[in-house]
mmCIF file of C-alpha atoms and ligand atoms in Angstrom:
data_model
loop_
_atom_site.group_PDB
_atom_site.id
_atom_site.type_symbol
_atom_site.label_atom_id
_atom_site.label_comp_id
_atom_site.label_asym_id
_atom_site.label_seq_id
_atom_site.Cartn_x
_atom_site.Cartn_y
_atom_site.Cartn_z
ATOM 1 C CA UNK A 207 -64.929 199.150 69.656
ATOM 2 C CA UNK A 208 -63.910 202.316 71.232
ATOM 3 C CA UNK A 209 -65.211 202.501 75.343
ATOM 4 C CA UNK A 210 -65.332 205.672 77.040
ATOM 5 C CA UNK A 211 -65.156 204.367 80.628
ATOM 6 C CA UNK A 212 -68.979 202.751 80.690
ATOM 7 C CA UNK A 213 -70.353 204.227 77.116
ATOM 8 C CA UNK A 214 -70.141 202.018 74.049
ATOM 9 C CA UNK A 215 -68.837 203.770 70.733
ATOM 10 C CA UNK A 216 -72.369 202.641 68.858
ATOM 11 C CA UNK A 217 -71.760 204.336 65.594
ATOM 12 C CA UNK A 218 -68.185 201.749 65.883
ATOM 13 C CA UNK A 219 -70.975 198.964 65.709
ATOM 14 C CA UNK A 220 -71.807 196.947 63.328
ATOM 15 C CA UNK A 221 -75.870 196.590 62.966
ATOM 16 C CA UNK A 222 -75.329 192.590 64.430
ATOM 17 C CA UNK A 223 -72.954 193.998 67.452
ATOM 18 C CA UNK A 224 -75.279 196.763 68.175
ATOM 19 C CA UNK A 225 -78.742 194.726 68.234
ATOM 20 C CA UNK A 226 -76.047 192.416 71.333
ATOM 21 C CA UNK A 227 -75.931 195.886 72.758
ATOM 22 C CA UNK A 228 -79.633 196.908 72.522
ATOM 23 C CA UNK A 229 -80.558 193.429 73.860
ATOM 24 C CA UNK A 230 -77.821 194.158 76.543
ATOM 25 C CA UNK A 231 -79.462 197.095 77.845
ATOM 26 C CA UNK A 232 -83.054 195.095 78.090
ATOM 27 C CA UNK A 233 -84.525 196.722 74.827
ATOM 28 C CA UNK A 234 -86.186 194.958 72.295
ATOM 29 C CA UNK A 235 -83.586 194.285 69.132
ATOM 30 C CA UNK A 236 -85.854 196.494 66.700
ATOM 31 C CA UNK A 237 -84.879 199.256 68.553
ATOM 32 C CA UNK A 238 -81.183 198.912 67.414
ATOM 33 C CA UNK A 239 -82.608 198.576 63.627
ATOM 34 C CA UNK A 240 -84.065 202.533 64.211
ATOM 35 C CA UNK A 241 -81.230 203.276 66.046
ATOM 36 C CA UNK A 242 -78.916 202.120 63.178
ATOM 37 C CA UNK A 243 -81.055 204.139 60.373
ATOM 38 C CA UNK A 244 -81.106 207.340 62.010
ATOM 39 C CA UNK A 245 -77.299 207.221 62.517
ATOM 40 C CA UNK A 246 -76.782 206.078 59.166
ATOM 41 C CA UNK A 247 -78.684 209.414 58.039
ATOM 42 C CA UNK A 248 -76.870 211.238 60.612
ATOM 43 C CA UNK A 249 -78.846 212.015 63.149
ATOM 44 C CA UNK A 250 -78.421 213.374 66.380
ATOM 45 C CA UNK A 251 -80.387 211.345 69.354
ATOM 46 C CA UNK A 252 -82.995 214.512 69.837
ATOM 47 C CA UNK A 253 -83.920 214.239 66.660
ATOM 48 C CA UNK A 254 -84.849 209.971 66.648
ATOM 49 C CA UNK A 255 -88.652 210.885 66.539
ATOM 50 C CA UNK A 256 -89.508 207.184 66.920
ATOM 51 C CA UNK A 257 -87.478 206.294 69.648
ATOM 52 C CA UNK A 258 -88.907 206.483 73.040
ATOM 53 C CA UNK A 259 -87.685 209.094 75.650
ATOM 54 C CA UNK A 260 -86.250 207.160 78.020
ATOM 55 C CA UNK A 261 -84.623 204.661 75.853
ATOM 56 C CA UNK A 262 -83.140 207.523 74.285
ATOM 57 C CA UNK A 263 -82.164 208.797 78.476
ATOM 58 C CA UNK A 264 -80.763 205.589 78.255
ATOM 59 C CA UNK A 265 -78.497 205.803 75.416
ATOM 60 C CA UNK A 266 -77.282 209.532 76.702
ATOM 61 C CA UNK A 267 -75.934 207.617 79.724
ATOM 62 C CA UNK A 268 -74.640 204.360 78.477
ATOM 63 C CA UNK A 269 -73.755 205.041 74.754
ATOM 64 C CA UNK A 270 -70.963 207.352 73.428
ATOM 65 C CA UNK A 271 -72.356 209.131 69.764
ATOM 66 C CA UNK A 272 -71.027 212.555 69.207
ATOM 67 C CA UNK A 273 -71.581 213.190 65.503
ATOM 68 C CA UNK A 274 -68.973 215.630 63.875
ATOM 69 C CA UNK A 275 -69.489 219.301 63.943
ATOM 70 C CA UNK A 276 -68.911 221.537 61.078
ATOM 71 C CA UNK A 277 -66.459 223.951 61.954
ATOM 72 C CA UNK A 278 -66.123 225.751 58.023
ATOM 73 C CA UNK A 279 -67.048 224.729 55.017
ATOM 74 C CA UNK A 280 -66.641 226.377 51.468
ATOM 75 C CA UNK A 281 -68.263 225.316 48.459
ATOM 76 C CA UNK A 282 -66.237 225.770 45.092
ATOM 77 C CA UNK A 283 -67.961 228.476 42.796
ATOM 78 C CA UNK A 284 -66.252 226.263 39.486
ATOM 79 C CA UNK A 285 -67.864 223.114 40.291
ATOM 80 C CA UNK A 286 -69.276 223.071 43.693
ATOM 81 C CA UNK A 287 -66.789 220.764 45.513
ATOM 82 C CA UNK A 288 -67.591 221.085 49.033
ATOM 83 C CA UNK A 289 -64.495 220.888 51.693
ATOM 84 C CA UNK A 290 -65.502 220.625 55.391
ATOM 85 C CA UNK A 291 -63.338 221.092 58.111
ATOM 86 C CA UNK A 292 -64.755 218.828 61.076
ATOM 87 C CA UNK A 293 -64.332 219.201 64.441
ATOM 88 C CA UNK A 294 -64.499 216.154 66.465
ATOM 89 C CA UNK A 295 -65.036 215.185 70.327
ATOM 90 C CA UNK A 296 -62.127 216.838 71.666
ATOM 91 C CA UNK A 297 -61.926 219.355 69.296
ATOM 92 C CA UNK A 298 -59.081 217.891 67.103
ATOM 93 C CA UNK A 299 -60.415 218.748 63.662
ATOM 94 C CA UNK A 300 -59.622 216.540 59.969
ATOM 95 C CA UNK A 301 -60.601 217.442 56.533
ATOM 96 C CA UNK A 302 -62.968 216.182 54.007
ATOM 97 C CA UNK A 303 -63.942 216.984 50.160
ATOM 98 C CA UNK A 304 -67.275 216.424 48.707
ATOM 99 C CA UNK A 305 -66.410 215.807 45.022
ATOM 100 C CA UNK A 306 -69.139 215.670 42.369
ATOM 101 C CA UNK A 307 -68.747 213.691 39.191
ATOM 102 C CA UNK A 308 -71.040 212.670 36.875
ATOM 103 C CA UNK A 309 -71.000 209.106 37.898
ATOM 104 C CA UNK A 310 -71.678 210.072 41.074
ATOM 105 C CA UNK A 311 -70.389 212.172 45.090
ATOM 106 C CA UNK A 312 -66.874 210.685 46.042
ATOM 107 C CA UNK A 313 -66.157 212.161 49.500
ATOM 108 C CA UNK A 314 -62.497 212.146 50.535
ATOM 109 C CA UNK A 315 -62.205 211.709 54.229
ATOM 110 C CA UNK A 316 -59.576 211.580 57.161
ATOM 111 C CA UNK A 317 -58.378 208.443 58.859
ATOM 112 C CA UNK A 318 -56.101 210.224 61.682
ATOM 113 C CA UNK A 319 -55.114 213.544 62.835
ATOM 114 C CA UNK A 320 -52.415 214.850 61.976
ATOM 115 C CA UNK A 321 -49.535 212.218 60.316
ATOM 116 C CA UNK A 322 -46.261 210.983 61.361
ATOM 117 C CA UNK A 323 -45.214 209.762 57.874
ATOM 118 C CA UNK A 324 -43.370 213.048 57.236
ATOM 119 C CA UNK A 325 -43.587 213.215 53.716
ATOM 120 C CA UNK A 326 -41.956 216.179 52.682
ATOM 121 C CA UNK A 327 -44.425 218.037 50.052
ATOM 122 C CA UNK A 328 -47.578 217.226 52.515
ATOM 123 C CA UNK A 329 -49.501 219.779 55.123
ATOM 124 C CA UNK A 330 -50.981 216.615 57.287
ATOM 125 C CA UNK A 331 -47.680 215.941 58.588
ATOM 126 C CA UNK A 332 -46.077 219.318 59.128
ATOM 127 C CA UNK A 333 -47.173 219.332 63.108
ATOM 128 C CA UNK A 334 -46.588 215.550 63.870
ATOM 129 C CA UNK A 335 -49.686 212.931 64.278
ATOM 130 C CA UNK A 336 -51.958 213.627 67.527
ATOM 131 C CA UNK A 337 -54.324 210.827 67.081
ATOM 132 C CA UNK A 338 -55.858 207.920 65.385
ATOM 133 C CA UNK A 339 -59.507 208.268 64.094
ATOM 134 C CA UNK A 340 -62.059 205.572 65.687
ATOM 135 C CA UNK A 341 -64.513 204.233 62.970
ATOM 136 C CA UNK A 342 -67.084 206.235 63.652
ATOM 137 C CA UNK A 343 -65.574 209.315 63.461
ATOM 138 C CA UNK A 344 -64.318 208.389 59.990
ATOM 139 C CA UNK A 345 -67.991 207.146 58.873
ATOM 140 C CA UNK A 346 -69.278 210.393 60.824
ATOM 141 C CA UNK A 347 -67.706 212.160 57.882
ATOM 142 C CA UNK A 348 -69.669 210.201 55.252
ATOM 143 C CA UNK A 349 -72.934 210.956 57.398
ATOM 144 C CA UNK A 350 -72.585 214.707 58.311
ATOM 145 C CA UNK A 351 -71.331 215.533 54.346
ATOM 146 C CA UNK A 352 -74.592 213.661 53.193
ATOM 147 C CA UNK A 353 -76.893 215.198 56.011
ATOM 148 C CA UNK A 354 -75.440 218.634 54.899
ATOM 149 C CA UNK A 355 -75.479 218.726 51.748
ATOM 150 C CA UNK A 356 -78.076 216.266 51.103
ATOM 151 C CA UNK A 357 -76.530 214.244 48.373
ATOM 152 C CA UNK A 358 -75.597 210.854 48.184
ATOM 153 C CA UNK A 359 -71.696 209.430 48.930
ATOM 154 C CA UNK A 360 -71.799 206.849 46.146
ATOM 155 C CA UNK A 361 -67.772 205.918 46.885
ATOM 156 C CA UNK A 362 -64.923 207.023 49.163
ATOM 157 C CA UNK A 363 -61.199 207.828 48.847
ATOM 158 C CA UNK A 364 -59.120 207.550 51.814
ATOM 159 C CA UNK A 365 -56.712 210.551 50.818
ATOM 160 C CA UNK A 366 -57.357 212.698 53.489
ATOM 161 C CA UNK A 367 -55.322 214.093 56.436
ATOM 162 C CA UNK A 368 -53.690 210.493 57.678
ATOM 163 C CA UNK A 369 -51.893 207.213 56.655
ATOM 164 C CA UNK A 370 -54.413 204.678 56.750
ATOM 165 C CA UNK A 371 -52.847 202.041 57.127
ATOM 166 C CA UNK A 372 -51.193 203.215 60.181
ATOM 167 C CA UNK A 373 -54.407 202.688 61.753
ATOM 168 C CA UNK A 374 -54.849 199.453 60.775
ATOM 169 C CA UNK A 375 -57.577 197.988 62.240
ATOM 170 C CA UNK A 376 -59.744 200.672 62.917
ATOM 171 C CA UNK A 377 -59.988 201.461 58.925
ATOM 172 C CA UNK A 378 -61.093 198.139 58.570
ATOM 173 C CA UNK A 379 -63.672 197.778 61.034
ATOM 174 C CA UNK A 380 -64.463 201.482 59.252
ATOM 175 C CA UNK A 381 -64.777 199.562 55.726
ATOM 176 C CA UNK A 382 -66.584 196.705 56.836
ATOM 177 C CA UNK A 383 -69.341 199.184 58.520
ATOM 178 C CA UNK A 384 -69.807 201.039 55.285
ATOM 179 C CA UNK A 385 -69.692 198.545 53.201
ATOM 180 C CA UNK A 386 -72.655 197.309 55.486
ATOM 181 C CA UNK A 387 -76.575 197.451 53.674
ATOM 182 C CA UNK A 388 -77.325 201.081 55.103
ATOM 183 C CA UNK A 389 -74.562 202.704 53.647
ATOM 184 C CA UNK A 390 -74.022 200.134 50.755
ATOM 185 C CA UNK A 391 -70.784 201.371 49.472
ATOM 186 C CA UNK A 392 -69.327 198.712 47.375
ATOM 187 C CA UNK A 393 -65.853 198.075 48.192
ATOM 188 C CA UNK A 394 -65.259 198.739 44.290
ATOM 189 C CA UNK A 395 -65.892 202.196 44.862
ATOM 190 C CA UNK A 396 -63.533 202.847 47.593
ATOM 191 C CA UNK A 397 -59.821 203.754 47.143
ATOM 192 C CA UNK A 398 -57.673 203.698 49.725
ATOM 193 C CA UNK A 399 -53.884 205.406 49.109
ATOM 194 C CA UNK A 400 -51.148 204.485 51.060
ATOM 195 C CA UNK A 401 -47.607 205.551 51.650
ATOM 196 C CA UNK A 402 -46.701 202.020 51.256
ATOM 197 C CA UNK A 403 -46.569 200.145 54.637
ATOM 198 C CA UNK A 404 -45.831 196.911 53.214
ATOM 199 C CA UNK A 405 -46.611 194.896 56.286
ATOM 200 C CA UNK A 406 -50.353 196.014 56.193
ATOM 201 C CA UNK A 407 -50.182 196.031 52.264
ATOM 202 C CA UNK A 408 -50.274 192.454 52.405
ATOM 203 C CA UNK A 409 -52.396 192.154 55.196
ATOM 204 C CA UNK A 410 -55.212 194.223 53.511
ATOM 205 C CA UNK A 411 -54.638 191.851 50.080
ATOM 206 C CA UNK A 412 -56.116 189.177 52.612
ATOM 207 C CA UNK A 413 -58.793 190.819 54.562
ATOM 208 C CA UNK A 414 -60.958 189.904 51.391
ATOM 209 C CA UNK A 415 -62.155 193.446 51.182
ATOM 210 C CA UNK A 416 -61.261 194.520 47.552
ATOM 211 C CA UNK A 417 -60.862 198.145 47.612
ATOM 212 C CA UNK A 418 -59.078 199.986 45.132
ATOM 213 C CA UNK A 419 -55.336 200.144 46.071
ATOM 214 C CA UNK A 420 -53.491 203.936 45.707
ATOM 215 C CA UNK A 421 -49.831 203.478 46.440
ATOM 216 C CA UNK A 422 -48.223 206.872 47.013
ATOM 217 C CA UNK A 423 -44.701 206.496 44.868
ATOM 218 C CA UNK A 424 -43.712 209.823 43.709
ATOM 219 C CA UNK A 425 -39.968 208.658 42.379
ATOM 220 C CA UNK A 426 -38.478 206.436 40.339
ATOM 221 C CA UNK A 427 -35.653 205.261 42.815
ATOM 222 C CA UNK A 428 -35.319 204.325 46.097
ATOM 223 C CA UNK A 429 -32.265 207.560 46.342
ATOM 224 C CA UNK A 430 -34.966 210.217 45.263
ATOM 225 C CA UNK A 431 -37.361 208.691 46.926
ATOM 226 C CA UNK A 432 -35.809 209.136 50.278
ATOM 227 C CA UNK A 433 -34.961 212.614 49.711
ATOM 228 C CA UNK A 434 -39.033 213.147 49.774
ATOM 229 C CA UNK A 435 -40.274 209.978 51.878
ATOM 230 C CA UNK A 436 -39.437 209.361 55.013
ATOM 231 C CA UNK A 437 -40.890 205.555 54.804
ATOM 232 C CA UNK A 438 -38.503 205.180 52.067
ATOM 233 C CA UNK A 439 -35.921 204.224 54.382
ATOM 234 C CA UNK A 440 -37.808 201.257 55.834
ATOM 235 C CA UNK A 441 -39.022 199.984 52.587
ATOM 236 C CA UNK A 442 -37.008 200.043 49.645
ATOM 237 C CA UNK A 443 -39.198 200.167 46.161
ATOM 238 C CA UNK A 444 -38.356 196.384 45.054
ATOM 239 C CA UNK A 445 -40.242 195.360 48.555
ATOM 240 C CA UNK A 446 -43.116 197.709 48.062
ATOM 241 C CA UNK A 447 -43.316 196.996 44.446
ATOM 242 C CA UNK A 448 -43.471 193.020 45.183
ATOM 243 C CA UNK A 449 -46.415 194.171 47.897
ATOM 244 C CA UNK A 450 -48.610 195.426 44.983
ATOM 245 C CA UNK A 451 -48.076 192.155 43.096
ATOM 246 C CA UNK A 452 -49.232 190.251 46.065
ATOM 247 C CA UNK A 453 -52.397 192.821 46.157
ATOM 248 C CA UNK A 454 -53.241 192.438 42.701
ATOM 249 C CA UNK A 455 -52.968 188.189 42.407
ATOM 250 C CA UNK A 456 -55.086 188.313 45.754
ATOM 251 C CA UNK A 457 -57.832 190.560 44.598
ATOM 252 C CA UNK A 458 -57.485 191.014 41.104
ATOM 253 C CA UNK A 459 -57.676 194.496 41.890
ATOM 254 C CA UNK A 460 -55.020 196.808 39.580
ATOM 255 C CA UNK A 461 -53.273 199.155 41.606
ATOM 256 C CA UNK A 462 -52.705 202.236 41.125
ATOM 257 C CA UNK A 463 -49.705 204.552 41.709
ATOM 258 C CA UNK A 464 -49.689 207.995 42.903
ATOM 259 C CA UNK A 465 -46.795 210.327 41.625
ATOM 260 C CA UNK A 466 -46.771 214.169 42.554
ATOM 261 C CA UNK A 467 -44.880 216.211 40.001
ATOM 262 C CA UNK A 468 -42.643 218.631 41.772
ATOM 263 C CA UNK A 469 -40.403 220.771 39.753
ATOM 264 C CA UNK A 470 -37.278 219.931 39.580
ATOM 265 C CA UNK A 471 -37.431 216.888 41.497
ATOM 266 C CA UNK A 472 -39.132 214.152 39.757
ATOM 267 C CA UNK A 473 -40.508 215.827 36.388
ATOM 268 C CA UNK A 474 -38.360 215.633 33.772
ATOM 269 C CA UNK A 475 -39.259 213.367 31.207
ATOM 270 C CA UNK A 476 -35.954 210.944 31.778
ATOM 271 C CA UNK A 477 -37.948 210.213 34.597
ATOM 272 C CA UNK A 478 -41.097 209.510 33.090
ATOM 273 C CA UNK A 479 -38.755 207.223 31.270
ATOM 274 C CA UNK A 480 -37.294 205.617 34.670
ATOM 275 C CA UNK A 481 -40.701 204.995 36.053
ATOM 276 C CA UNK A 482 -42.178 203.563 32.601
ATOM 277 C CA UNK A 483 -39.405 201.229 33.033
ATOM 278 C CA UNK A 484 -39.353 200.454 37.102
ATOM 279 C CA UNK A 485 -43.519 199.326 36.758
ATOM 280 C CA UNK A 486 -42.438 197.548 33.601
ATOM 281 C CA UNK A 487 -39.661 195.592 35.468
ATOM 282 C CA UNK A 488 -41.286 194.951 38.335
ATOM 283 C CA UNK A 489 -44.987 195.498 38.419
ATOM 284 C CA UNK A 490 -45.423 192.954 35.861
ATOM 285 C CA UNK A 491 -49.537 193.272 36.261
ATOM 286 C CA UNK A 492 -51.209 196.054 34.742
ATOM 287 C CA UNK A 493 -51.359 199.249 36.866
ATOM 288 C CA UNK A 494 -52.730 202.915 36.610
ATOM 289 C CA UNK A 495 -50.501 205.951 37.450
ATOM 290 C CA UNK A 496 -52.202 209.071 38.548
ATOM 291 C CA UNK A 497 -49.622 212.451 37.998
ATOM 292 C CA UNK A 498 -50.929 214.813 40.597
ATOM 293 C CA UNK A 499 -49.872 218.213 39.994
ATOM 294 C CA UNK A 500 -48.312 219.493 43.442
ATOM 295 C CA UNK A 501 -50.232 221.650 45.445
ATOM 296 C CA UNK A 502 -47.570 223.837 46.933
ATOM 297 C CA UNK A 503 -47.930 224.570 50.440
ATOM 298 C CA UNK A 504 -45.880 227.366 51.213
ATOM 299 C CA UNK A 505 -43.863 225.909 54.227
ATOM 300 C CA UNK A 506 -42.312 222.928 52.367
ATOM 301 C CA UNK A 507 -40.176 225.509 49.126
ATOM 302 C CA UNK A 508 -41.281 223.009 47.178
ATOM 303 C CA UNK A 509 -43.037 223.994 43.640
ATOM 304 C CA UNK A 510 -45.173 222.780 41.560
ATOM 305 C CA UNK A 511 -44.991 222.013 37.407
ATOM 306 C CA UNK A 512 -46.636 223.856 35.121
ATOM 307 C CA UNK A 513 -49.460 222.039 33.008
ATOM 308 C CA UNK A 514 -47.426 221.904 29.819
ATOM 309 C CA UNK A 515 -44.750 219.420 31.765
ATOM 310 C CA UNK A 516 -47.143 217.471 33.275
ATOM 311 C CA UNK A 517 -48.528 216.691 29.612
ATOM 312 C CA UNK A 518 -45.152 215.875 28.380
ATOM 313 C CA UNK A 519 -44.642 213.980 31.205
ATOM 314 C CA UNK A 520 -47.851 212.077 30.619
ATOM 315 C CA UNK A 521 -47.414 211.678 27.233
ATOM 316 C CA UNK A 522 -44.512 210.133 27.292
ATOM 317 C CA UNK A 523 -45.503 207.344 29.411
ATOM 318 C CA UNK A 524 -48.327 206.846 27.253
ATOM 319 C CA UNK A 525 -45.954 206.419 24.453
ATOM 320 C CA UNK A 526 -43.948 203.837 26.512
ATOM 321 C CA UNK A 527 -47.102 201.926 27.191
ATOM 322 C CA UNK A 528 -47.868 202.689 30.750
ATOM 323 C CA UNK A 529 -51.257 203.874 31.479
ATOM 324 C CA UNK A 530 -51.243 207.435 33.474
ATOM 325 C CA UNK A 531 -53.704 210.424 33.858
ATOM 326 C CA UNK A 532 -53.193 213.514 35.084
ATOM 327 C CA UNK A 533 -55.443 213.496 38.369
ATOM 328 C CA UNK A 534 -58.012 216.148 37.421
ATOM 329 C CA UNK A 535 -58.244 219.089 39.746
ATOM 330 C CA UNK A 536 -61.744 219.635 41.668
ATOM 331 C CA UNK A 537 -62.302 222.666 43.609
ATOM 332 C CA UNK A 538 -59.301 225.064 42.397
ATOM 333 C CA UNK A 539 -60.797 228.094 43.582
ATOM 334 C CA UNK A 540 -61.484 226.772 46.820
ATOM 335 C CA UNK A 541 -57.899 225.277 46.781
ATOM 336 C CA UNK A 542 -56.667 224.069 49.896
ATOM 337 C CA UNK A 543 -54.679 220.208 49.357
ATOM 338 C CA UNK A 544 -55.287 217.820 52.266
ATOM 339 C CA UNK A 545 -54.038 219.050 55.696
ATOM 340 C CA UNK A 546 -53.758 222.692 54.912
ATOM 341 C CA UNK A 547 -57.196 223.919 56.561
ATOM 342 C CA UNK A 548 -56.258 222.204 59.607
ATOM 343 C CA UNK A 549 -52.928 223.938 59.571
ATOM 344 C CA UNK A 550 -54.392 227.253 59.081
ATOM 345 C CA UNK A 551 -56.870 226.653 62.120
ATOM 346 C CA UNK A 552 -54.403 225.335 64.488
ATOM 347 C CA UNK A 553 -52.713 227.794 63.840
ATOM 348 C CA UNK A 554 -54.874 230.096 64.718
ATOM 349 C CA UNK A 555 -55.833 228.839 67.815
ATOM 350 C CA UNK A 556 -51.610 229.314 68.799
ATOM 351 C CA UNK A 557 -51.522 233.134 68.150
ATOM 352 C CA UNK A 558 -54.766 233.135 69.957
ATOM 353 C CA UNK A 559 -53.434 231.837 73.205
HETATM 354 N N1 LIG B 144 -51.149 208.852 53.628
HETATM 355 C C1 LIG B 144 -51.736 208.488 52.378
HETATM 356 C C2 LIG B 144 -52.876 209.415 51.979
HETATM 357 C C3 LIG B 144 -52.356 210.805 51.756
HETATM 358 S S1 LIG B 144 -53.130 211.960 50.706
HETATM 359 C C4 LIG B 144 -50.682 208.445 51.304
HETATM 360 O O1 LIG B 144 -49.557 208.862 51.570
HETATM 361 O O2 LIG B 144 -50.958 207.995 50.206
HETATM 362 C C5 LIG B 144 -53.282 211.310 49.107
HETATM 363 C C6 LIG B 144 -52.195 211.692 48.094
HETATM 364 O O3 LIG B 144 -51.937 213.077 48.024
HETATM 365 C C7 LIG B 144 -50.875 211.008 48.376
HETATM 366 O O4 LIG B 144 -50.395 210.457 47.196
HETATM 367 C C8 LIG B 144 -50.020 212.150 48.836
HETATM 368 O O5 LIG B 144 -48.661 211.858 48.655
HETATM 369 C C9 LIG B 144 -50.535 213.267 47.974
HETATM 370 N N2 LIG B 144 -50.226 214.614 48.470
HETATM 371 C C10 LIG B 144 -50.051 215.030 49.730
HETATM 372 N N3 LIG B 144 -49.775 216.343 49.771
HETATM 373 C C11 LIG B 144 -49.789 216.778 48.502
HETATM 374 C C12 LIG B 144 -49.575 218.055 47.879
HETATM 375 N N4 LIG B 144 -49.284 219.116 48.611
HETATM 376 N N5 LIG B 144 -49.684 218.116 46.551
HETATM 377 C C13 LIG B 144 -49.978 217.029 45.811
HETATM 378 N N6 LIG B 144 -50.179 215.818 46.326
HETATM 379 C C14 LIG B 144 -50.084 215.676 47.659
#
């Protein structure tokens, strides 16, 4: 729970911890069951019709809720994939994507800004990490896409700007809230992707919240990988690899592996061959890999693989048994890979000043 000298966080409340701070201010509890609902759709306090005035006085002085503001969003003209750019209290601002599918709105959101992970093909980490996100400004996402664009969120993926896990325990107390009866998000329809803390890896396989685990590889080897992951050099592959097995036998969850074809760096398909065989060898469980097609982003040189490769490349892991999809591509026109608006915008703001 996040304080701001004497103002509470509430949206960082769970509905139980907020009714203790409803009763705290000497309100009746059902207050903090409207309170709860109208941030759940959103809200801002001016517009909580059935909430008296001076509780709501009250609230202005002793609660913190700033809801994120909608600095741009663009709306893809190929399959309307929306992609926000939020700004938050102070102004920092993080990314989210409103996909569409037909079994229902996956919104990507943020978990810091900024990253310090310093992965070498990625815009979120090109100016350092400023901050972690508090819960509610990573369930503010969830609640400003839906009170925008008025559709449902029916699941979450944590692949926006941020490592997740290296903001531990506010993404939990974020997945717990969500996963609370308002928002109802099964934890089945979350994904979270990681750069592969393994520490937190195994502490998440025994939080007994069984979201979908996304395990950012992106090489066959621990040598390659270092070249293009930083983390690399803490935690070799065998250690990360042995992480996931400990993930899947504690939530029966498969996990699923993340690998961004860059051109001449991991694509060729001797490498599709070396990866077959590393999940093979030391997976053991089933698992899912997900070939991402590199969005380049002009600062890193790196370049992306043109679709025929990424075929081959899928192919031939097919052909050696190991499950992998090319991740399909939402939003093209309005482009734009996690991290990249923020860039621009920061940007900005320097040549401004
Ligand atoms: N920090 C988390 C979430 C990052 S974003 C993680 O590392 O997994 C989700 C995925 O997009 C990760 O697999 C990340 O490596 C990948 N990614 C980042 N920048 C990319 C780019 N420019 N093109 C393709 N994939 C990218």
């Amino acid at each position: 729970m996040e304080k701001n000298e004497t103002k509470t966080d509430i949206m960082s409340l769970t509905e139980a911890e907020l009714t203790d701070f409803i009763k705290d201010l000497g309100q009746p509890a059902f207050r903090a069951k409207q309170l709860y609902l109208w941030m759940q759709a959103g809200a801002p306090l001016e517009e909580m019709s059935n909430l008296p005035k001076k509780f709501r006085e009250l609230l202005n002085e002793r609660a913190e809720y700033k809801l994120p503001k909608i600095e741009r969003r663009f709306v893809s003209q190929k399959d309307g994939t929306v992609k926000y750019l939020f700004a938050l209290n102070d102004g920092e601002c993080v990314e989210s994507v409103l996909m569409k599918y037909s079994y229902g709105n996956t919104l990507c959101v943020s978990s810091q800004a900024g990253c310090r992970m310093g992965c070498k093909f990625c815009a979120s980490t090109l100016s350092g990490r400023v901050r972690n996100l508090t819960p509610s400004e990573i369930l503010g996402q969830i609640t400003a896409a839906e009170r925008d664009s008025g559709e449902r969120v029916h699941g979450i993926v944590m692949m926006g700007i941020g490592e997740p896990l290296d903001n531990y325990d506010n993404v939990i107390k974020f997945l717990h809230l969500v996963g609370e009866d308002g928002h109802g998000i099964g934890m089945r329809h979350i994904s979270l992707s990681t750069c592969g803390l393994v520490p937190q890896i195994r502490h998440l396989a025994e939080e007994g919240l069984p979201v979908t685990l996304s395990v950012s590889l992106h090489a066959h080897c621990d040598d390659r990988r270092k070249k293009i992951m930083p983390i690399a050099n803490k935690y070799p592959i065998e250690e990360l690899l042995s992480a996931c097995r400990y993930y899947f036998e504690k939530t029966g969850r498969r996990v699923s592996f993340e690998y961004t074809l860059i051109s001449g760096e991991n694509d060729s398909l001797d490498d599709a061959r070396a990866l077959a065989a590393l999940l093979k060898r030391e997976m053991k469980y089933p698992c899912h890999v997900n070939l991402i097609m590199l969005n380049e982003v002009s600062e890193t040189g790196l370049k992306t693989v043109d679709k025929t490769q990424a075929k081959l490349f899928e192919a031939e892991m097919i052909r050696l048994g190991q499950n992998a999809t090319i991740r399909r591509r939402l939003g093209g026109d309005i482009d734009a890979s996690c991290g990249q608006l923020r860039l621009s915008r920061n940007r900005e703001i320097e040549t401004k000043a």
